[in-house]
Coordinates of C-alpha atoms and ligand atoms in Angstrom, one line a residue:
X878 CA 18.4 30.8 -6.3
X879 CA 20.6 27.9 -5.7
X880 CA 22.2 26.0 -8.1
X881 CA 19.9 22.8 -7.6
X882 CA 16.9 25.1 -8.6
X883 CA 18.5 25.4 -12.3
X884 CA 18.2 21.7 -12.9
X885 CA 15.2 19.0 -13.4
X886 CA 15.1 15.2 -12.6
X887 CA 14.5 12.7 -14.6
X888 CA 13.7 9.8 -13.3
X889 CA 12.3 6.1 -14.4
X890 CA 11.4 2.7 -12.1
X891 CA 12.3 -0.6 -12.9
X892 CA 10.2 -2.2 -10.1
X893 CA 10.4 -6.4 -10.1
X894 CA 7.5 -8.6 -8.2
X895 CA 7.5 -11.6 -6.5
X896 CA 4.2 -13.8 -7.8
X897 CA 2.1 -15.4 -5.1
X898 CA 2.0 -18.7 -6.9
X899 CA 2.7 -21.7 -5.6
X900 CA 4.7 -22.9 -8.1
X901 CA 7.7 -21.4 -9.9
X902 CA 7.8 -19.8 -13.3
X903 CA 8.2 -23.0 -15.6
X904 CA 8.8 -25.8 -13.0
X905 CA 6.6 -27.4 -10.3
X906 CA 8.9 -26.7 -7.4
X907 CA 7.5 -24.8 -4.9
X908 CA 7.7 -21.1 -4.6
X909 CA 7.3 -20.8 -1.0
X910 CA 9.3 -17.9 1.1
X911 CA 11.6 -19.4 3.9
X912 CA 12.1 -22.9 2.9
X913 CA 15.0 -24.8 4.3
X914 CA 17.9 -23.6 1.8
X915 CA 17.9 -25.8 -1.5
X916 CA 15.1 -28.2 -0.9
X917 CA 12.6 -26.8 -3.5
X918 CA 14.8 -27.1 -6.6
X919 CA 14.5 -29.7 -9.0
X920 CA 16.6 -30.6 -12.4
X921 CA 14.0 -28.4 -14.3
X922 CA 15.4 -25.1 -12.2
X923 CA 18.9 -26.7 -12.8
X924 CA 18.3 -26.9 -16.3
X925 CA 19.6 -30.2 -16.6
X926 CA 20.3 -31.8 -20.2
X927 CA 17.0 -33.3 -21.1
X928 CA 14.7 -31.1 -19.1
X929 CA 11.8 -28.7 -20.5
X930 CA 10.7 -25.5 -18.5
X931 CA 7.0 -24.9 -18.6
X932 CA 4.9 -22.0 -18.6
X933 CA 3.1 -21.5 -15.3
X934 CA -0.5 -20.3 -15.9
X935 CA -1.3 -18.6 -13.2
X936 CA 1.5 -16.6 -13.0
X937 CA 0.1 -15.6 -16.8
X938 CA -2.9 -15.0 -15.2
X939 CA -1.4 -12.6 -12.8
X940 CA 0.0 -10.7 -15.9
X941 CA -2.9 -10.3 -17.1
X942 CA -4.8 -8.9 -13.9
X943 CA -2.1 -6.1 -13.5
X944 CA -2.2 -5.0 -17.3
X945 CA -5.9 -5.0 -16.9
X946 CA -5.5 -2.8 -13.7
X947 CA -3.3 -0.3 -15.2
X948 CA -4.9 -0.1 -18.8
X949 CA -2.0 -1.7 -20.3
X950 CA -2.6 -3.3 -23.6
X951 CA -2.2 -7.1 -23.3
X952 CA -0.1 -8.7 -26.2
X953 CA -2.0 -11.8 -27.4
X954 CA 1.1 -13.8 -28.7
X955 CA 3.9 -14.0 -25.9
X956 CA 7.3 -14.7 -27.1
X957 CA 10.0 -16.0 -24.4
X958 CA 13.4 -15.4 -24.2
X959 CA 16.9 -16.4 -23.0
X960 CA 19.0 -13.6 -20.9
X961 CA 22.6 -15.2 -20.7
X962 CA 25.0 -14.5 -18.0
X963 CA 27.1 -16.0 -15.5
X964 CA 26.7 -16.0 -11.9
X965 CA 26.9 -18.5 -8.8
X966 CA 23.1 -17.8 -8.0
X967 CA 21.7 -18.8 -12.1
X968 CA 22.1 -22.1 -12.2
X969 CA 21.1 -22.8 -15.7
X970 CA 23.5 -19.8 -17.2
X971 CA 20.7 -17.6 -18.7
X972 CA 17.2 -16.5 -17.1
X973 CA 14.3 -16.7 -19.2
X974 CA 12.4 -13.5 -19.3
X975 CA 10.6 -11.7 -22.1
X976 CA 12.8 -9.0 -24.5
X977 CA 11.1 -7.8 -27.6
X978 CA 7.0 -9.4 -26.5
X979 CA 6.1 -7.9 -23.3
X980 CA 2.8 -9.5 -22.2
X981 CA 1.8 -5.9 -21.4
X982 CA 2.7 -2.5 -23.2
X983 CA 1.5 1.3 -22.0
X984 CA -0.7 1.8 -19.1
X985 CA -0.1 3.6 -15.9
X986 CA -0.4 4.6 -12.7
X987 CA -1.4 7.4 -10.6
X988 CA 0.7 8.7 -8.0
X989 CA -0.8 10.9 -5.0
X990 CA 1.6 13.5 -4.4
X991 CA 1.4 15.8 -1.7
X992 CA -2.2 18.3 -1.3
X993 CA -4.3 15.9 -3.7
X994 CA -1.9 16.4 -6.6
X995 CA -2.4 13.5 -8.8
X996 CA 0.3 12.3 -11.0
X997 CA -0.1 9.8 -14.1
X998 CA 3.1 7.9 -14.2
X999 CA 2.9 5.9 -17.6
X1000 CA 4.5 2.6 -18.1
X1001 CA 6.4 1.5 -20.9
X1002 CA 6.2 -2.3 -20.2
X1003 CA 5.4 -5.1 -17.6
X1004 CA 7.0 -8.7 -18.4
X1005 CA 7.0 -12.3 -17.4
X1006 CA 10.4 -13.3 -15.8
X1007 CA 12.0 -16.2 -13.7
X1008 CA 14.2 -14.5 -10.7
X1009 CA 17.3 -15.9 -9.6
X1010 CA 18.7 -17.9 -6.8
X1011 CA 19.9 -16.2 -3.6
X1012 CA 24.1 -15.6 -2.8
X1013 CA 24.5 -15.5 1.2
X1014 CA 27.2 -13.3 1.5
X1015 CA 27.1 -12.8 5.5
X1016 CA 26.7 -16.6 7.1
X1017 CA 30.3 -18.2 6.6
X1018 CA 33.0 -16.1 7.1
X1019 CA 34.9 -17.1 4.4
X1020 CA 32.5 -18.5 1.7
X1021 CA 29.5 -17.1 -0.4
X1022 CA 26.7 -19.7 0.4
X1023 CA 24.1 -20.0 -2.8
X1024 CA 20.1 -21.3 -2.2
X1025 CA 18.2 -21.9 -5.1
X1026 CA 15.6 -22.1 -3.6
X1027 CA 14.2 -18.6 -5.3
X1028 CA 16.0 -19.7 -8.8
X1029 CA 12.3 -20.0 -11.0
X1030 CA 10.3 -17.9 -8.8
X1031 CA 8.1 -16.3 -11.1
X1032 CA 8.6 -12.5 -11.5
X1033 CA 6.9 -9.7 -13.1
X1034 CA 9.2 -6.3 -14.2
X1035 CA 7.3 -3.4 -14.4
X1036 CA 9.4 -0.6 -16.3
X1037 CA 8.4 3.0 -16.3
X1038 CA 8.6 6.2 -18.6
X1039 CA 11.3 8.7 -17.2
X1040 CA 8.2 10.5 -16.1
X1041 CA 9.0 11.1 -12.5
X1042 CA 10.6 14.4 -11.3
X1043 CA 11.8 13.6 -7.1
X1044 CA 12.2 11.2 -5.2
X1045 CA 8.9 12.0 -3.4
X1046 CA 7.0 11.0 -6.9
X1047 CA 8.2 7.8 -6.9
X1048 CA 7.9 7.0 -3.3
X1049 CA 4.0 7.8 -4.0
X1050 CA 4.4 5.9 -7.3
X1051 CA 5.5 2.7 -5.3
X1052 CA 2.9 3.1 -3.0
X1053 CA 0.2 3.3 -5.7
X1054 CA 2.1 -0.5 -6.9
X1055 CA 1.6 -1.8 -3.6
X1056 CA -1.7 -1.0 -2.7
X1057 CA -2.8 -2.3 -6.4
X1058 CA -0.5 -6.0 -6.2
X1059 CA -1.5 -6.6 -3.0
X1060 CA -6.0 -5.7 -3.9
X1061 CA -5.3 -7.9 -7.3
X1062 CA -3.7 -10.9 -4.5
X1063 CA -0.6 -11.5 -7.1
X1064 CA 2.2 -10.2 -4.8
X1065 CA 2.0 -9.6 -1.0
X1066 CA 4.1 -6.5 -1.9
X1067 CA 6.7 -6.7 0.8
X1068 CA 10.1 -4.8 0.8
X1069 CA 11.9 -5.8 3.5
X1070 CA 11.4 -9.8 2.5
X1071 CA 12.2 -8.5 -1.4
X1072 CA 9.2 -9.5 -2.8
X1073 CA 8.8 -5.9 -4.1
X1074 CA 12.1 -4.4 -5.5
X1075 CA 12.9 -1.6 -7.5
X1076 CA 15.6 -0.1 -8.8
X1077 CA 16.0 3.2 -9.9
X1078 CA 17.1 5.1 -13.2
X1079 CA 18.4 8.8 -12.6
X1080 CA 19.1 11.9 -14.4
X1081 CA 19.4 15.3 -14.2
X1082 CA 19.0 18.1 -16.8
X1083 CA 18.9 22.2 -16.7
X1084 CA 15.6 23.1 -16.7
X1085 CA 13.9 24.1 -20.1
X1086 CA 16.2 21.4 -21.8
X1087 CA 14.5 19.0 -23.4
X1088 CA 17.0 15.9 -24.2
X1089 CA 17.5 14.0 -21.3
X1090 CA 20.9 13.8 -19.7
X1091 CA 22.9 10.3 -19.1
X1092 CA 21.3 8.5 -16.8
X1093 CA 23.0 6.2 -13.7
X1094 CA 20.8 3.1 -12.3
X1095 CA 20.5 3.0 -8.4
X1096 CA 20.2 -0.4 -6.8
X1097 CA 19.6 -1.9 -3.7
X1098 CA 17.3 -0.2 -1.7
X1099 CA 15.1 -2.1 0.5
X1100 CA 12.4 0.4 2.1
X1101 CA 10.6 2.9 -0.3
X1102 CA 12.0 5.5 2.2
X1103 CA 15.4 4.3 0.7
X1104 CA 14.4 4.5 -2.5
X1105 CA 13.9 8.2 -2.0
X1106 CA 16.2 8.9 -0.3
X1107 CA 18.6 7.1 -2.9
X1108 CA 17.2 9.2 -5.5
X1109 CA 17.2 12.9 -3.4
X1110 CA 20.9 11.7 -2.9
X1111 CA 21.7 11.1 -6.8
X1112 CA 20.4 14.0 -8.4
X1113 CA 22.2 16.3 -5.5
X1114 CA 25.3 14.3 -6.5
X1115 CA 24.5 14.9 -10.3
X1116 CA 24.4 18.5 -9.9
X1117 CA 27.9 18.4 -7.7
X1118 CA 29.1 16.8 -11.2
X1119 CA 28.1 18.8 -13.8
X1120 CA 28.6 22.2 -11.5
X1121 CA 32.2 21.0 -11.5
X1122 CA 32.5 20.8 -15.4
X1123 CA 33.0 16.9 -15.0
X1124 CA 30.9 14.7 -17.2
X1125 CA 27.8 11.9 -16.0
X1126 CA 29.5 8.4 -15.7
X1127 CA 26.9 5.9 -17.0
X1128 CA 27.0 3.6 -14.5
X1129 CA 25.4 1.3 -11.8
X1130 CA 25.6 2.4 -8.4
X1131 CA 24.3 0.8 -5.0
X1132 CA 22.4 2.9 -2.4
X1133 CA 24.6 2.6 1.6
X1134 CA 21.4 3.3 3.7
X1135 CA 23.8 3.9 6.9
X1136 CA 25.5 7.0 5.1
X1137 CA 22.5 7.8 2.9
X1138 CA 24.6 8.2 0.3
X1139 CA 25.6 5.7 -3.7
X1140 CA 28.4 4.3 -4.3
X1141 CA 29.8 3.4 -8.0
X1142 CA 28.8 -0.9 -8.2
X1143 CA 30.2 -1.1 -12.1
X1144 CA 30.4 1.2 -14.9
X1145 CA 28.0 0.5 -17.8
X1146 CA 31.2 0.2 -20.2
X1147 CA 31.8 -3.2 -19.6
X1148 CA 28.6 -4.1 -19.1
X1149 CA 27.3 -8.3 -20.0
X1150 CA 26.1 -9.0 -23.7
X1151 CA 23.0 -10.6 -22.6
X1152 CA 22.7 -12.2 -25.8
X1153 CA 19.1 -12.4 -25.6
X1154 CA 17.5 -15.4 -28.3
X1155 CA 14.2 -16.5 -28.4
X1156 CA 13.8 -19.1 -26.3
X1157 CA 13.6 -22.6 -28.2
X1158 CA 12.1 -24.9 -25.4
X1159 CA 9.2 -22.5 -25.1
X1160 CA 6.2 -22.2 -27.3
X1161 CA 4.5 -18.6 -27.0
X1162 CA 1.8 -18.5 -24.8
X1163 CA -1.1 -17.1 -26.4
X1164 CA -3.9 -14.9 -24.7
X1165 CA -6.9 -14.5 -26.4
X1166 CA -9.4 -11.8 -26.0
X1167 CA -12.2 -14.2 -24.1
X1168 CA -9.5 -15.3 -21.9
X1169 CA -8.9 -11.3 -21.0
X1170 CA -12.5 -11.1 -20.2
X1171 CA -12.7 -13.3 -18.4
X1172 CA -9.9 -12.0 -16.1
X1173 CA -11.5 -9.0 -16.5
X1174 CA -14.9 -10.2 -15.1
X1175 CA -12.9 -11.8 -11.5
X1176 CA -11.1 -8.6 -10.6
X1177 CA -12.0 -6.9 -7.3
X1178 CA -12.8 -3.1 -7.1
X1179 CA -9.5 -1.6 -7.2
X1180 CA -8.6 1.3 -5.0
X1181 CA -8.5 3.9 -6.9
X1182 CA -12.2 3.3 -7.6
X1183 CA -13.0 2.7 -4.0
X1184 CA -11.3 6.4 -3.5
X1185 CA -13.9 8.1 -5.9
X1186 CA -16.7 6.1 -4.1
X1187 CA -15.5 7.4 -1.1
X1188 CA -15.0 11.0 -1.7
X1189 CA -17.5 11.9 -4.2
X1190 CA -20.0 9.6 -2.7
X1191 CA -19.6 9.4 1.2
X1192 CA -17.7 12.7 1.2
X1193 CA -14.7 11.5 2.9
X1194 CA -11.9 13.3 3.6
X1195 CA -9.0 12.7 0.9
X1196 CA -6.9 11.4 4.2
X1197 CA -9.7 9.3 5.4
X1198 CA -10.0 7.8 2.0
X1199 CA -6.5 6.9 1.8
X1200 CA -6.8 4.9 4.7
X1201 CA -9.4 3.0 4.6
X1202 CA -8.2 2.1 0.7
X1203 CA -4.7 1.1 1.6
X1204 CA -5.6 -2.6 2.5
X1205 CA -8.0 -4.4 0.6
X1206 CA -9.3 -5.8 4.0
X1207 CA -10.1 -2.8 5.5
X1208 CA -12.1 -1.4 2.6
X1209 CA -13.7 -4.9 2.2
X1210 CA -14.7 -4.2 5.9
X1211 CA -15.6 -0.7 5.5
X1212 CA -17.5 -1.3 2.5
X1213 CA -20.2 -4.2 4.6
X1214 CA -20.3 -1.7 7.6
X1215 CA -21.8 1.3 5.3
X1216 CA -24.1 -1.4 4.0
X1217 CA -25.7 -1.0 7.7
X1218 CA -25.7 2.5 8.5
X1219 CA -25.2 6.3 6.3
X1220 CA -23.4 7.8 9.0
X1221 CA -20.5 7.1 6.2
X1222 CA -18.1 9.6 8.2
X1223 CA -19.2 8.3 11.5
X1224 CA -18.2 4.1 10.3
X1225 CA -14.7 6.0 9.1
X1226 CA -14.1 7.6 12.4
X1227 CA -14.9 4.5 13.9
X1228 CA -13.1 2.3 11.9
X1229 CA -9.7 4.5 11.8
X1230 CA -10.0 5.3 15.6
X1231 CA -11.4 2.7 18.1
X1232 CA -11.2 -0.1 15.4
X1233 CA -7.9 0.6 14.9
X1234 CA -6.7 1.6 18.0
X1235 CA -8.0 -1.8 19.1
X1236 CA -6.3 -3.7 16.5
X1237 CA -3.2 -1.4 17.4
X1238 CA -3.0 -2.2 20.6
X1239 CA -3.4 -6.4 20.2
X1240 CA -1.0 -6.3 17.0
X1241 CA -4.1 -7.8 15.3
X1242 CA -5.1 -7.3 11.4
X1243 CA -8.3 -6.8 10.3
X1244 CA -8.6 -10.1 9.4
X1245 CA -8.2 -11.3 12.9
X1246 CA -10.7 -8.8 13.9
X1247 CA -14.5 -10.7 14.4
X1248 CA -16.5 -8.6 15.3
X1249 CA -19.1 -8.4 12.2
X1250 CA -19.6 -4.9 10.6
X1251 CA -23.3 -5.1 11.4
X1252 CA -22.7 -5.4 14.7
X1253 CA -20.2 -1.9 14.8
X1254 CA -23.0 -0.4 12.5
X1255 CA -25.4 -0.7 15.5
X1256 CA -23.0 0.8 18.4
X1257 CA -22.8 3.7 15.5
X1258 CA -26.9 3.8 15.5
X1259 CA -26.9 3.6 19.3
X1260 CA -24.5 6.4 19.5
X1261 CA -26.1 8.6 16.5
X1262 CA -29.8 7.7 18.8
X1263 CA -28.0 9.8 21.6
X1264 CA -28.7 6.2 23.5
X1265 CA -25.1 5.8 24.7
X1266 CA -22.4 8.6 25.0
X1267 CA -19.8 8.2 22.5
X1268 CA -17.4 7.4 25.4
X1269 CA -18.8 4.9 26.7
X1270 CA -20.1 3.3 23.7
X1271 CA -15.8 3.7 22.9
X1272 CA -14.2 2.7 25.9
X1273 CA -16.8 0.3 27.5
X1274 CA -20.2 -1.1 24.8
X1275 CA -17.0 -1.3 22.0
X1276 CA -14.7 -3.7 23.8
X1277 CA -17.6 -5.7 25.3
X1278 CA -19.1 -6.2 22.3
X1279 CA -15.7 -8.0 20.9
X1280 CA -15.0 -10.0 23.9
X1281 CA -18.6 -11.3 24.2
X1282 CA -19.9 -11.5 20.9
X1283 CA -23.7 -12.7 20.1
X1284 CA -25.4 -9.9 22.0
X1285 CA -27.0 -6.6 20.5
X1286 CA -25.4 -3.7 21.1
X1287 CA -28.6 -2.2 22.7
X1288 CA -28.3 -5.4 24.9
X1289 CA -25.2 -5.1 26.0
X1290 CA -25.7 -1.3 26.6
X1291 CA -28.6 -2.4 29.1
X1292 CA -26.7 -4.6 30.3
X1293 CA -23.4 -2.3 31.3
X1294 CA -25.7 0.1 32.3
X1295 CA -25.1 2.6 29.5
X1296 CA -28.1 3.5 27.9
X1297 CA -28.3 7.3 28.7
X1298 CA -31.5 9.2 29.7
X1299 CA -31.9 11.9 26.9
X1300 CA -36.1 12.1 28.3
X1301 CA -36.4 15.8 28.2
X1302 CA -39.5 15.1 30.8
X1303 CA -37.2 13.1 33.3
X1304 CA -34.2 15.1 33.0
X1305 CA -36.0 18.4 33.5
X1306 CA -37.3 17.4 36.8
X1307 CA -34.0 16.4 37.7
X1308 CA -32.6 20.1 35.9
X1309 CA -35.4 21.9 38.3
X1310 CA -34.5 19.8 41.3
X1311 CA -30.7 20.8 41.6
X1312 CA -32.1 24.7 40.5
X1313 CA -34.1 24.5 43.2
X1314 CA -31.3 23.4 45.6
X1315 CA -29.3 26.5 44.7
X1316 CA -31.5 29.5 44.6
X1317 CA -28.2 32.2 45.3
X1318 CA -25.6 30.1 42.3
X1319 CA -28.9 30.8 39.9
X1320 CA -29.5 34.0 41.0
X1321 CA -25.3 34.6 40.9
X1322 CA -25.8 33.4 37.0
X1323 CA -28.6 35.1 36.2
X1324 CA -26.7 38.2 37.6
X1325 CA -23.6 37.7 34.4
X1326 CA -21.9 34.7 35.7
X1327 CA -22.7 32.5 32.7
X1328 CA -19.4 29.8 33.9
X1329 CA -21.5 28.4 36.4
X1330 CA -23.0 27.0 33.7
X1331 CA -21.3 23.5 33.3
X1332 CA -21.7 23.6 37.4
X1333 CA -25.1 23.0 36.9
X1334 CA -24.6 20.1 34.1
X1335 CA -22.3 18.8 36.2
X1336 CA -24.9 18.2 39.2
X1337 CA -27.6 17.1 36.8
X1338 CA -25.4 14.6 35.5
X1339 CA -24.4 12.8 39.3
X1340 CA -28.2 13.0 40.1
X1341 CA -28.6 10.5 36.8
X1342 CA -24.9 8.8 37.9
X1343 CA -23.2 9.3 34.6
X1344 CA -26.4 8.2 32.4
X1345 CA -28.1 11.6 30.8
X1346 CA -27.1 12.5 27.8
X1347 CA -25.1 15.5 28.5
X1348 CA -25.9 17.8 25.4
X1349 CA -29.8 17.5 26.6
X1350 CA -29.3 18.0 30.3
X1351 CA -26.8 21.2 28.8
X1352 CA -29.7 22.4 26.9
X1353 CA -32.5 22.0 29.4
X1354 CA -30.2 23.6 31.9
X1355 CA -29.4 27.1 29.8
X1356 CA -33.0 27.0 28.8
X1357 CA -34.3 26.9 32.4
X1358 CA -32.3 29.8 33.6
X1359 CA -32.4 31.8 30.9
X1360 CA -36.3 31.7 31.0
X1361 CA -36.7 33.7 34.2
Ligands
ADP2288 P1 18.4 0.4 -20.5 O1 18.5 0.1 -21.9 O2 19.6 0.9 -19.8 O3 17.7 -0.8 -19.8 P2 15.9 1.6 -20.9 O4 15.7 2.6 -22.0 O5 15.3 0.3 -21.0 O6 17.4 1.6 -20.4 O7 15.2 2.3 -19.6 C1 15.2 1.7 -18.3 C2 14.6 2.7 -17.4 O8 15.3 3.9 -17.3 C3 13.1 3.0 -17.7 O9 12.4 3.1 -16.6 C4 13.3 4.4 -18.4 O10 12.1 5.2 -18.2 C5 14.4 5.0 -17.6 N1 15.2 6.0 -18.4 C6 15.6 5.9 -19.7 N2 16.3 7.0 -20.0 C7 16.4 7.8 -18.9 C8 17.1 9.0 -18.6 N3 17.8 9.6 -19.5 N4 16.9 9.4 -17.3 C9 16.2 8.8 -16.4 N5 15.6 7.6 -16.6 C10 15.7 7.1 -17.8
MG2289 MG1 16.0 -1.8 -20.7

C-alpha cells in the first residue's frame, strides 16, 4: 500500500457563470462578449456619485431556473450586498453580490462517474453577483491595460459541499453544470472564453478521520481537464506535506497548466476584510411563490430526465444516452425523429454515426443541419423494409437526401437506383441460374466445402448489379444447396 492510499480528499467547487442576458447585472450596458474594449460601460458600472444600480430581472429569472433545476430552495426575500476591495479592474471599489440571502439554498447535482456510478454532489448555495472588469496583463509590454467592459456582467456562484473525493468527481460534476446551464439557455457554458469558471477548494485527510483537514483554494484553470488535473496535483502535493511532518498552509494557489503543477498566489493570513454591508441603494428583490411557478411551468426537459426516457424507455445504451443528452439540440432532434419511427436504437445509431459524421466532417452543428427528422425517420423505414442496403442508404440515399431536399426518401432511392430486390421469387431464379452455371463448385460444396458459399452470393449479387438484398440472396442460396 502506498502512502497516498492512507489518505481521503476532500474537495468542494466554487463554480462562477456568465448570464446570457443582454444587459448587465444592475445597469443597461450591454453584456455582450468581444466588444471593443470600454465601450459598454456607463457611469452606473462606474458607480459615479449620484447613480443607482438596478436589479436586472432576467438575470433573477435565470436564478430561479437553476434552483428549480437542482431542487434548491428559492429564498423569497433577496437581500444585496456590498463586497469591498480594491483593484484596477472594480471600478466602483466593492462588487455587489449576495452574503447572508442566497436566492438559492441546498439542491444538487448528480455526477456520472465512471461504470454508471452516480454521484449526488449537494450544494450549499447559488447567488446573484456582478463580475468584474478584465486586467490585460499580456498586450503592452510595460502596462496592465483594464476593460470594463465585463465590470456588471451578471454572475451566478454556485458553491458546493466538500462532497467530492478526486479530481475525476468533479470533472463529471462540471460536466453535469454544463450540460444543465446550457438546456436552461442561461449561460453558453464555455471555459475557454470564461463564461464558466471554477475554482477549487482542497483537502486531504487520513482515511477513517472524520474532521476535515485545512483546506488550500486552487485557481485558474481554464479547461475542466485542468481542473482535474489541478486537483490530482494538490492532494499528491498535500500528502508530500503532511508525510514530511510539515503542516497545510491555508492558502490560495494558481494552477501552471504547462508544468501541471500549483503554485502559492497568497497566503489566506493576510487575506482582504471584505467588509460585506447590506447594500443601501438596493431594495430586496422579492420572489413569490406564483412567480416560481411560473418559471417552473417554461423550463425544458432537463437531461437528466431525457436520460431515464432514454434508457428505461428506448433501452439505450448508458453511452448512447449520454450523447445524444449532451446538447439540448441534439436531444431536441432526437426526440422529433423517434416521433416517426420505434427503431429507437436504429435513429441513435443514425444520429451518432452518419448524422454526425456528416456534421463532423462540414464543422456544422446540429442547428445548421436541415434535413427534418421525418425525413431521416424514413431512410431508417426504408432501411428497416430491407428496401435499401444500409450502405447505400449511408453513403449514397443519406447525402442526397441533404443536398436535394423536398424528395422522399423512397423517391430518391428510385431515383439513384437503390431500391434492392429482396423478391424471394426473382432472386431465386437468379440463385438457380448461377447454380446451374456451376454444376462441379455445387457439387465441390455439397462435397464439405461450405466457403464457396459467399462465392455464390457473390455471383447472385453482380447478376442483380449491386441491388438484392444480400441477407435474402445469402439465404436463398444455403437453402438451395443444402436441399439436394
Ligand atoms: P471560505 O470561508 O474560505 O469561503 P467556505 O466554507 O465558504 O470557505 O467554503 C468554500 C468552499 O470550500 C465550499 O465549496 C466548501 O464546500 C469547500 N470547503 C470547505 N471546507 C473544506 C475543506 N476542509 N476541504 C475542502 N473543501 C472545503
Ligand atoms: Mg465562502
Amino acid at each position: 500500500m502506498s502512502i497516498y492510499d492512507k489518505y481521503e480528499a476532500v474537495i468542494g467547487l466554487e463554480c462562477h457563470i456568465q448570464l446570457l442576458t443582454h444587459t448587465k447585472m444592475y445597469s443597461n450596458d450591454l453584456a455582450e462578449y468581444g466588444a471593443l474594449p470600454n465601450t459598454n460601460v456607463s457611469v452606473v458600472s462606474l458607480g459615479h456619485p449620484g447613480t443607482l444600480p438596478m436589479v436586472n430581472k432576467r438575470a433573477v429569472e435565470f436564478a430561479v431556473r437553476l434552483g428549480i433545476a437542482v431542487n434548491a430552495t428559492i429564498r423569497k426575500e433577496n437581500q444585496f450586498a456590498r463586497k469591498n476591495y480594491f483593484y484596477a479592474d472594480l471600478p466602483k471599489g466593492y462588487q455587489i453580490t449576495q452574503d447572508k440571502t442566497p436566492i438559492c439554498n441546498g439542491g444538487y447535482i448528480i455526477a456520472k462517474l465512471k461504470d454508471g456510478i452516480e454521484k449526488q454532489v449537494n450544494l450549499t448555495r447559488i447567488h446573484m453577483e456582478e463580475d468584474a472588469g478584465k486586467s490585460l496583463h499580456d498586450i503592452d509590454p510595460f502596462e496592465t491595460l483594464v476593460d470594463l467592459n465585463r465590470a456588471g456582467t451578471p454572475l451566478l456562484e454556485i458553491v458546493t459541499e466538500p462532497d467530492l473525493r478526486s479530481g475525476e468527481e468533479a470533472y463529471a460534476y462540471l460536466t453535469e453544470v454544463r450540460k444543465l446551464v446550457r438546456y436552461l439557455d442561461i449561460c453558453d457554458g464555455n471555459m475557454e472564453e470564461g463564461s464558466l469558471r471554477c475554482d477549487a477548494n482542497i483537502s486531504v485527510r487520513l482515511k477513517g478521520e472524520t474532521a476535515f483537514g485545512k483546506k488550500v483554494e486552487v485557481k485558474n484553470m481554464n479547461s475542466f481537464r485542468n481542473v482535474q488535473r489541478a486537483i490530482d496535483f494538490e492532494i499528491k502535493r498535500q500528502i508530500d506535506v503532511i508525510e514530511n511532518g510539515e503542516p497545510i498552509a491555508g492558502e490560495t494557489r494558481s494552477f501552471d497548466a504547462v508544468n501541471g503543477s500549483t503554485f502559492t498566489l497568497r497566503s489566506k493570513e493576510n487575506a482582504n476584510d471584505y467588509r460585506y454591508f447590506p447594500e443601501p441603494d438596493l431594495l430586496p428583490v422579492l420572489v413569490t411563490s406564483d412567480y416560481i411557478e411560473k418559471v417552473k411551468a417554461s423550463l425544458p426537459v432537463l437531461p437528466s430526465v431525457l436520460f431515464k426516457t432514454y434508457t428505461e424507455e428506448y433501452k439505450l445504451s448508458d453511452y448512447d444516452a449520454t450523447q445524444l443528452t449532451e446538447l439540448k439540440e441534439v436531444s431536441a432532434y432526437y426526440n422529433e425523429l423517434v416521433k416517426h419511427t420505434t427503431n429507437y436504437k436504429g435513429a441513435a445509431n443514425w444520429m451518432l454515426g452518419t448524422v454526425r459524421s456528416y456534421m463532423n466532417e462540414r464543422a456544422m452543428t446540429i442547428k445548421e443541419f436541415a434535413m427534418p427528422p421525418a425525413t431521416l425517420a424514413e431512410i431508417i423505414a426504408l432501411v428497416d423494409a430491407q428496401k435499401v442496403s444500409v450502405s447505400a442508404a449511408q453513403q449514397r440515399l443519406f447525402p442526397a437526401m441533404v443536398e436535394t431536399p423536398g424528395a422522399t426518401a423512397e423517391e430518391m432511392a428510385q431515383k439513384l437506383d437503390l431500391l434492392q430486390n429482396s423478391d424471394a421469387g426473382e432472386l431465386g431464379a437468379m440463385v438457380d441460374a448461377v447454380l446451374a452455371k456451376m454444376p462441379e463448385k455445387v457439387a465441390e460444396y455439397r462435397g464439405g466445402k461450405v466457403g464457396l458459399l459467399g462465392m455464390f452470393v457473390g455471383q447472385v449479387m453482380g447478376m442483380s448489379k449491386g441491388k438484392a438484398d444480400p441477407k435474402v440472396v445469402n439465404q436463398l442460396v444455403k437453402e438451395k444447396l443444402d436441399k439436394a
